[in-house]
Amino acid sequence: MGPQLALLMAALAGCLLPAGGCLICATRVTEALKFLELDYLPGHLALERRQSLMQRIKQAVVDFKELPIDEDSYMGVVDEPTLEKAAWSFVKDLTRITESNVRGELLVKELYWMLHLQKDIFARFAAQFQKEAFCPNKCGTMLQSLIWCNTCQKQVHTCRKSSDCGVREITVHEMEDLRLNCELSWHRLSQGLASYNFFRVGPSKSWRDLRVLPGLLLPSPLSVLPRKPFQDIPSAGEASGVHPTPTQCPKSENVLRGRLIALLIWGSVVLIIGFATA
């Protein structure tokens, strides 16, 4: 309840500040509304209707933040991915209307209906964020970057949970490398760098490691087993069960055979010459 209570107090205090509105905080939304006002409406709606229509549209977008404050659905803040999803959905719907080239009273009805649907979509995104992504750490202290809907300011919120993150048993053989991994699932989502210090405590062969992130304690008792018995590493031939056998080189046999044939030929020639000259 700690993070939710702090956020609830901030949300209530934000009601006294100048109104912003989560969706209006997105640049792509303000650019889409500017295009609607300056480029699309002049050619698709009478002059006397434009100003009042745009005022109502902008106020409706600001009022997207006017949702019931509840720790399970909406606390006046969202993260950047949630805001991007809601902004993309809004701009997509508005672009669909402008590309249809609708005009007059039909245009007004389309815009009002789109605003109604998009507020419901934003409420679903906000509730999903609150249930799944707000302060996701189960223990320790997490620093989470959030956008305050009332002011459009991005601030770092401290998510404080129990400092007890459990115990991890570590077993290693003597003379082997010891690998300590203290990372939890939410560490990569936390703002700032994560660093670790490791200490050996007491005369026994036990270790514990401490996370420098405030409020996190993750002891890791170490059990040291006897050194593994030394084993000869078999050669490739022994490992496969194949023993080398002597082989004869076919090229050497051919060379010897050729030399013998040459000697016989030259011997025959010498004998013929000897008989001829006798």
Coordinates of C-alpha atoms in Angstrom, one line a residue:
M1 CA 0.0 0.0 0.0
G2 CA 3.0 2.3 0.4
P3 CA 3.6 3.3 -3.2
Q4 CA -0.2 3.5 -3.9
L5 CA -0.7 5.8 -0.8
A6 CA 2.1 8.1 -1.8
L7 CA 0.8 8.3 -5.4
L8 CA -2.8 8.9 -4.2
M9 CA -1.7 11.9 -2.2
A10 CA 0.2 13.2 -5.2
A11 CA -2.9 12.7 -7.4
L12 CA -5.2 14.6 -5.0
A13 CA -2.7 17.4 -4.7
G14 CA -2.4 17.5 -8.5
C15 CA -6.1 18.4 -8.7
L16 CA -5.2 21.9 -7.4
L17 CA -2.6 22.4 -10.2
P18 CA -3.4 23.8 -13.7
A19 CA -5.1 21.0 -15.7
G20 CA -3.1 19.0 -18.2
G21 CA -4.4 15.7 -19.3
C22 CA -2.5 12.5 -20.1
L23 CA -3.4 12.2 -23.7
I24 CA -2.7 15.9 -24.4
C25 CA 0.8 15.3 -23.1
A26 CA 1.7 13.4 -26.2
T27 CA 3.2 15.4 -29.0
R28 CA 1.6 13.4 -31.8
V29 CA -1.9 14.1 -30.3
T30 CA -1.3 17.9 -30.2
E31 CA 0.0 17.8 -33.7
A32 CA -3.0 15.9 -34.9
L33 CA -5.4 18.4 -33.3
K34 CA -3.5 21.3 -34.8
F35 CA -3.9 19.7 -38.3
L36 CA -7.6 19.2 -37.7
E37 CA -8.1 22.8 -36.6
L38 CA -5.9 24.6 -39.2
D39 CA -6.0 22.3 -42.3
Y40 CA -9.0 20.1 -42.2
L41 CA -11.9 22.0 -40.6
P42 CA -11.6 25.2 -42.8
G43 CA -12.7 23.2 -45.8
H44 CA -15.2 20.9 -44.1
L45 CA -17.1 22.9 -41.5
A46 CA -18.8 26.3 -41.5
L47 CA -16.8 29.2 -39.9
E48 CA -19.2 29.8 -37.1
R49 CA -18.9 26.2 -35.8
R50 CA -15.2 25.7 -35.9
Q51 CA -14.1 27.6 -32.8
S52 CA -16.7 26.1 -30.5
L53 CA -16.0 22.6 -31.9
M54 CA -12.3 22.8 -31.3
Q55 CA -12.7 24.1 -27.8
R56 CA -15.0 21.2 -26.9
I57 CA -12.6 18.7 -28.5
K58 CA -9.6 20.0 -26.7
Q59 CA -11.4 20.1 -23.4
A60 CA -12.7 16.5 -24.0
V61 CA -9.1 15.3 -24.5
V62 CA -7.9 17.1 -21.4
D63 CA -10.8 15.4 -19.5
F64 CA -9.5 12.0 -20.4
K65 CA -7.7 12.2 -17.0
E66 CA -10.9 12.6 -15.1
L67 CA -11.2 9.0 -14.2
P68 CA -12.1 7.7 -10.7
I69 CA -8.9 7.4 -8.5
D70 CA -8.5 3.7 -7.7
E71 CA -5.3 1.8 -6.9
D72 CA -6.5 -1.0 -9.2
S73 CA -7.4 1.1 -12.2
Y74 CA -6.1 4.6 -12.2
M75 CA -3.9 6.7 -10.0
G76 CA -3.3 9.8 -12.1
V77 CA -0.1 8.6 -13.7
V78 CA 1.0 6.4 -16.6
D79 CA 4.3 5.3 -18.0
E80 CA 5.6 6.3 -21.4
P81 CA 4.7 3.1 -23.2
T82 CA 1.1 3.4 -22.0
L83 CA 0.9 7.0 -23.2
E84 CA 2.3 6.0 -26.6
K85 CA -0.3 3.3 -27.0
A86 CA -3.2 5.6 -26.1
A87 CA -1.8 8.4 -28.4
W88 CA -1.4 6.0 -31.3
S89 CA -5.0 4.8 -31.0
F90 CA -6.3 8.4 -30.8
V91 CA -4.4 9.6 -33.8
K92 CA -5.3 6.5 -35.8
D93 CA -9.0 7.2 -35.3
L94 CA -8.7 10.9 -36.0
T95 CA -6.8 10.2 -39.2
R96 CA -9.5 7.7 -40.3
I97 CA -12.1 10.5 -40.0
T98 CA -10.0 13.2 -41.9
E99 CA -9.2 10.7 -44.7
S100 CA -12.8 9.9 -45.2
N101 CA -13.4 13.5 -46.2
V102 CA -16.6 13.8 -44.1
R103 CA -18.0 17.3 -43.6
G104 CA -20.7 19.3 -41.9
E105 CA -22.9 17.8 -39.1
L106 CA -21.8 14.3 -39.9
L107 CA -18.2 15.4 -39.2
V108 CA -19.2 16.8 -35.8
K109 CA -21.0 13.5 -34.9
E110 CA -18.1 11.4 -36.0
L111 CA -15.6 13.5 -33.9
Y112 CA -17.8 13.3 -30.7
W113 CA -18.3 9.6 -31.1
M114 CA -14.5 9.1 -31.6
L115 CA -13.8 11.0 -28.4
H116 CA -16.2 8.9 -26.4
L117 CA -14.6 5.6 -27.7
Q118 CA -11.0 6.9 -27.2
K119 CA -11.7 7.9 -23.5
D120 CA -12.8 4.3 -22.9
I121 CA -9.7 3.0 -24.6
F122 CA -7.5 5.2 -22.5
A123 CA -9.2 4.0 -19.3
R124 CA -8.5 0.4 -20.3
F125 CA -4.8 1.2 -21.0
A126 CA -4.5 3.0 -17.7
A127 CA -6.1 0.1 -15.8
Q128 CA -3.8 -2.4 -17.5
F129 CA -0.8 -0.3 -16.6
Q130 CA -1.9 0.0 -13.0
K131 CA -2.4 -3.8 -12.6
E132 CA 0.7 -5.0 -14.6
A133 CA 3.3 -2.3 -14.9
F134 CA 3.0 0.1 -11.9
C135 CA 5.8 -0.7 -9.4
P136 CA 6.3 -4.3 -10.7
N137 CA 9.0 -5.0 -8.1
K138 CA 7.9 -7.7 -5.6
C139 CA 10.7 -6.6 -3.1
G140 CA 13.4 -4.0 -2.7
T141 CA 13.2 -0.5 -4.0
M142 CA 12.6 0.4 -7.6
L143 CA 12.8 3.8 -9.3
Q144 CA 10.2 4.1 -12.0
S145 CA 9.8 6.9 -14.5
L146 CA 6.1 8.1 -14.6
I147 CA 4.1 10.8 -16.3
W148 CA 1.7 12.8 -14.1
C149 CA -1.5 13.4 -16.0
N150 CA -2.3 16.7 -14.3
T151 CA 0.9 18.4 -15.2
C152 CA 2.4 16.3 -18.1
Q153 CA 5.6 16.2 -16.0
K154 CA 7.8 13.1 -16.1
Q155 CA 9.2 12.3 -12.7
V156 CA 10.9 9.4 -11.0
H157 CA 8.6 7.6 -8.5
T158 CA 10.1 5.4 -5.7
C159 CA 8.5 2.0 -5.4
R160 CA 9.3 0.7 -1.9
K161 CA 8.6 -2.9 -1.1
S162 CA 9.9 -5.4 1.5
S163 CA 13.7 -5.5 1.6
D164 CA 13.6 -9.3 1.9
C165 CA 14.0 -10.7 -1.6
G166 CA 14.5 -14.3 -0.4
V167 CA 17.5 -16.5 -0.4
R168 CA 19.3 -18.1 -3.3
E169 CA 21.3 -21.3 -2.7
I170 CA 24.6 -21.5 -4.5
T171 CA 26.6 -24.6 -4.9
V172 CA 30.1 -24.8 -6.4
H173 CA 33.0 -27.3 -6.5
E174 CA 36.4 -26.3 -5.3
M175 CA 38.7 -24.7 -7.9
E176 CA 35.7 -23.9 -10.1
D177 CA 34.5 -20.4 -11.0
L178 CA 31.8 -18.9 -8.8
R179 CA 29.1 -17.0 -10.7
L180 CA 26.9 -14.8 -8.6
N181 CA 23.7 -13.5 -10.4
C182 CA 21.7 -11.1 -8.3
E183 CA 19.5 -9.8 -11.1
L184 CA 15.7 -9.9 -10.5
S185 CA 13.0 -9.6 -13.2
W186 CA 12.3 -5.9 -12.6
H187 CA 15.9 -4.7 -12.4
R188 CA 16.1 -3.8 -16.1
L189 CA 13.0 -1.6 -15.8
S190 CA 14.3 0.4 -12.9
Q191 CA 15.8 3.8 -13.5
G192 CA 19.5 4.2 -12.9
L193 CA 22.4 1.7 -13.0
A194 CA 22.3 -1.5 -10.9
S195 CA 25.5 -2.3 -9.1
Y196 CA 26.4 -5.1 -6.6
N197 CA 28.9 -5.6 -3.8
F198 CA 29.9 -9.0 -2.6
F199 CA 31.2 -9.8 0.9
R200 CA 32.5 -12.9 2.6
V201 CA 31.2 -13.1 6.1
G202 CA 32.5 -15.2 9.1
P203 CA 35.2 -17.8 9.1
S204 CA 33.1 -20.4 7.4
K205 CA 32.9 -20.9 3.7
S206 CA 29.7 -18.9 3.3
W207 CA 29.1 -15.7 1.3
R208 CA 26.3 -13.2 1.0
D209 CA 25.8 -10.5 -1.6
L210 CA 24.2 -7.1 -1.2
R211 CA 22.5 -5.0 -3.9
V212 CA 23.5 -1.4 -3.7
L213 CA 20.0 -0.3 -4.7
P214 CA 18.4 1.1 -1.5
G215 CA 16.4 -1.3 0.6
L216 CA 17.3 -4.6 -1.2
L217 CA 18.9 -7.4 0.7
L218 CA 19.5 -10.7 -1.1
P219 CA 21.6 -13.1 0.9
S220 CA 23.1 -16.0 -1.0
P221 CA 24.6 -18.8 1.2
L222 CA 27.4 -20.7 -0.6
S223 CA 28.0 -24.5 -0.3
V224 CA 31.5 -25.5 -1.4
L225 CA 31.7 -29.2 -2.5
P226 CA 34.9 -31.2 -2.8
R227 CA 36.9 -30.9 -6.0
K228 CA 35.7 -33.0 -8.8
P229 CA 37.9 -36.1 -9.4
F230 CA 40.4 -35.6 -12.2
Q231 CA 39.5 -37.3 -15.4
D232 CA 41.7 -37.8 -18.4
I233 CA 40.1 -36.3 -21.5
P234 CA 40.0 -39.0 -24.2
S235 CA 41.3 -38.2 -27.6
A236 CA 39.0 -37.9 -30.5
G237 CA 39.7 -41.5 -31.6
E238 CA 39.3 -43.0 -28.1
A239 CA 36.1 -41.0 -27.5
S240 CA 34.5 -42.4 -30.7
G241 CA 35.8 -46.0 -30.1
V242 CA 37.7 -46.0 -33.4
H243 CA 41.3 -47.2 -33.3
P244 CA 43.7 -46.1 -36.0
T245 CA 44.9 -48.8 -38.5
P246 CA 47.9 -48.5 -40.8
T247 CA 47.0 -47.7 -44.3
Q248 CA 49.1 -48.1 -47.5
C249 CA 49.5 -45.2 -49.8
P250 CA 48.3 -46.2 -53.3
K251 CA 50.5 -43.5 -54.8
S252 CA 53.8 -45.2 -53.5
E253 CA 52.7 -48.6 -55.0
N254 CA 52.3 -47.0 -58.4
V255 CA 55.7 -45.4 -58.3
L256 CA 57.5 -48.6 -57.4
R257 CA 55.6 -50.5 -60.1
G258 CA 56.6 -47.9 -62.7
R259 CA 60.3 -48.1 -61.7
L260 CA 60.3 -51.9 -62.0
I261 CA 58.8 -51.8 -65.5
A262 CA 61.3 -49.2 -66.6
L263 CA 64.2 -51.3 -65.4
L264 CA 62.9 -54.3 -67.3
I265 CA 62.6 -52.3 -70.5
W266 CA 66.1 -50.9 -70.3
G267 CA 67.5 -54.4 -69.5
S268 CA 65.8 -55.7 -72.6
V269 CA 67.2 -52.9 -74.7
V270 CA 70.8 -53.6 -73.4
L271 CA 70.5 -57.3 -74.2
I272 CA 69.3 -56.6 -77.8
I273 CA 72.1 -54.1 -78.4
G274 CA 74.6 -56.7 -77.0
F275 CA 73.4 -59.5 -79.4
A276 CA 73.4 -57.1 -82.3
T277 CA 77.0 -56.1 -81.9
A278 CA 78.3 -59.6 -81.2

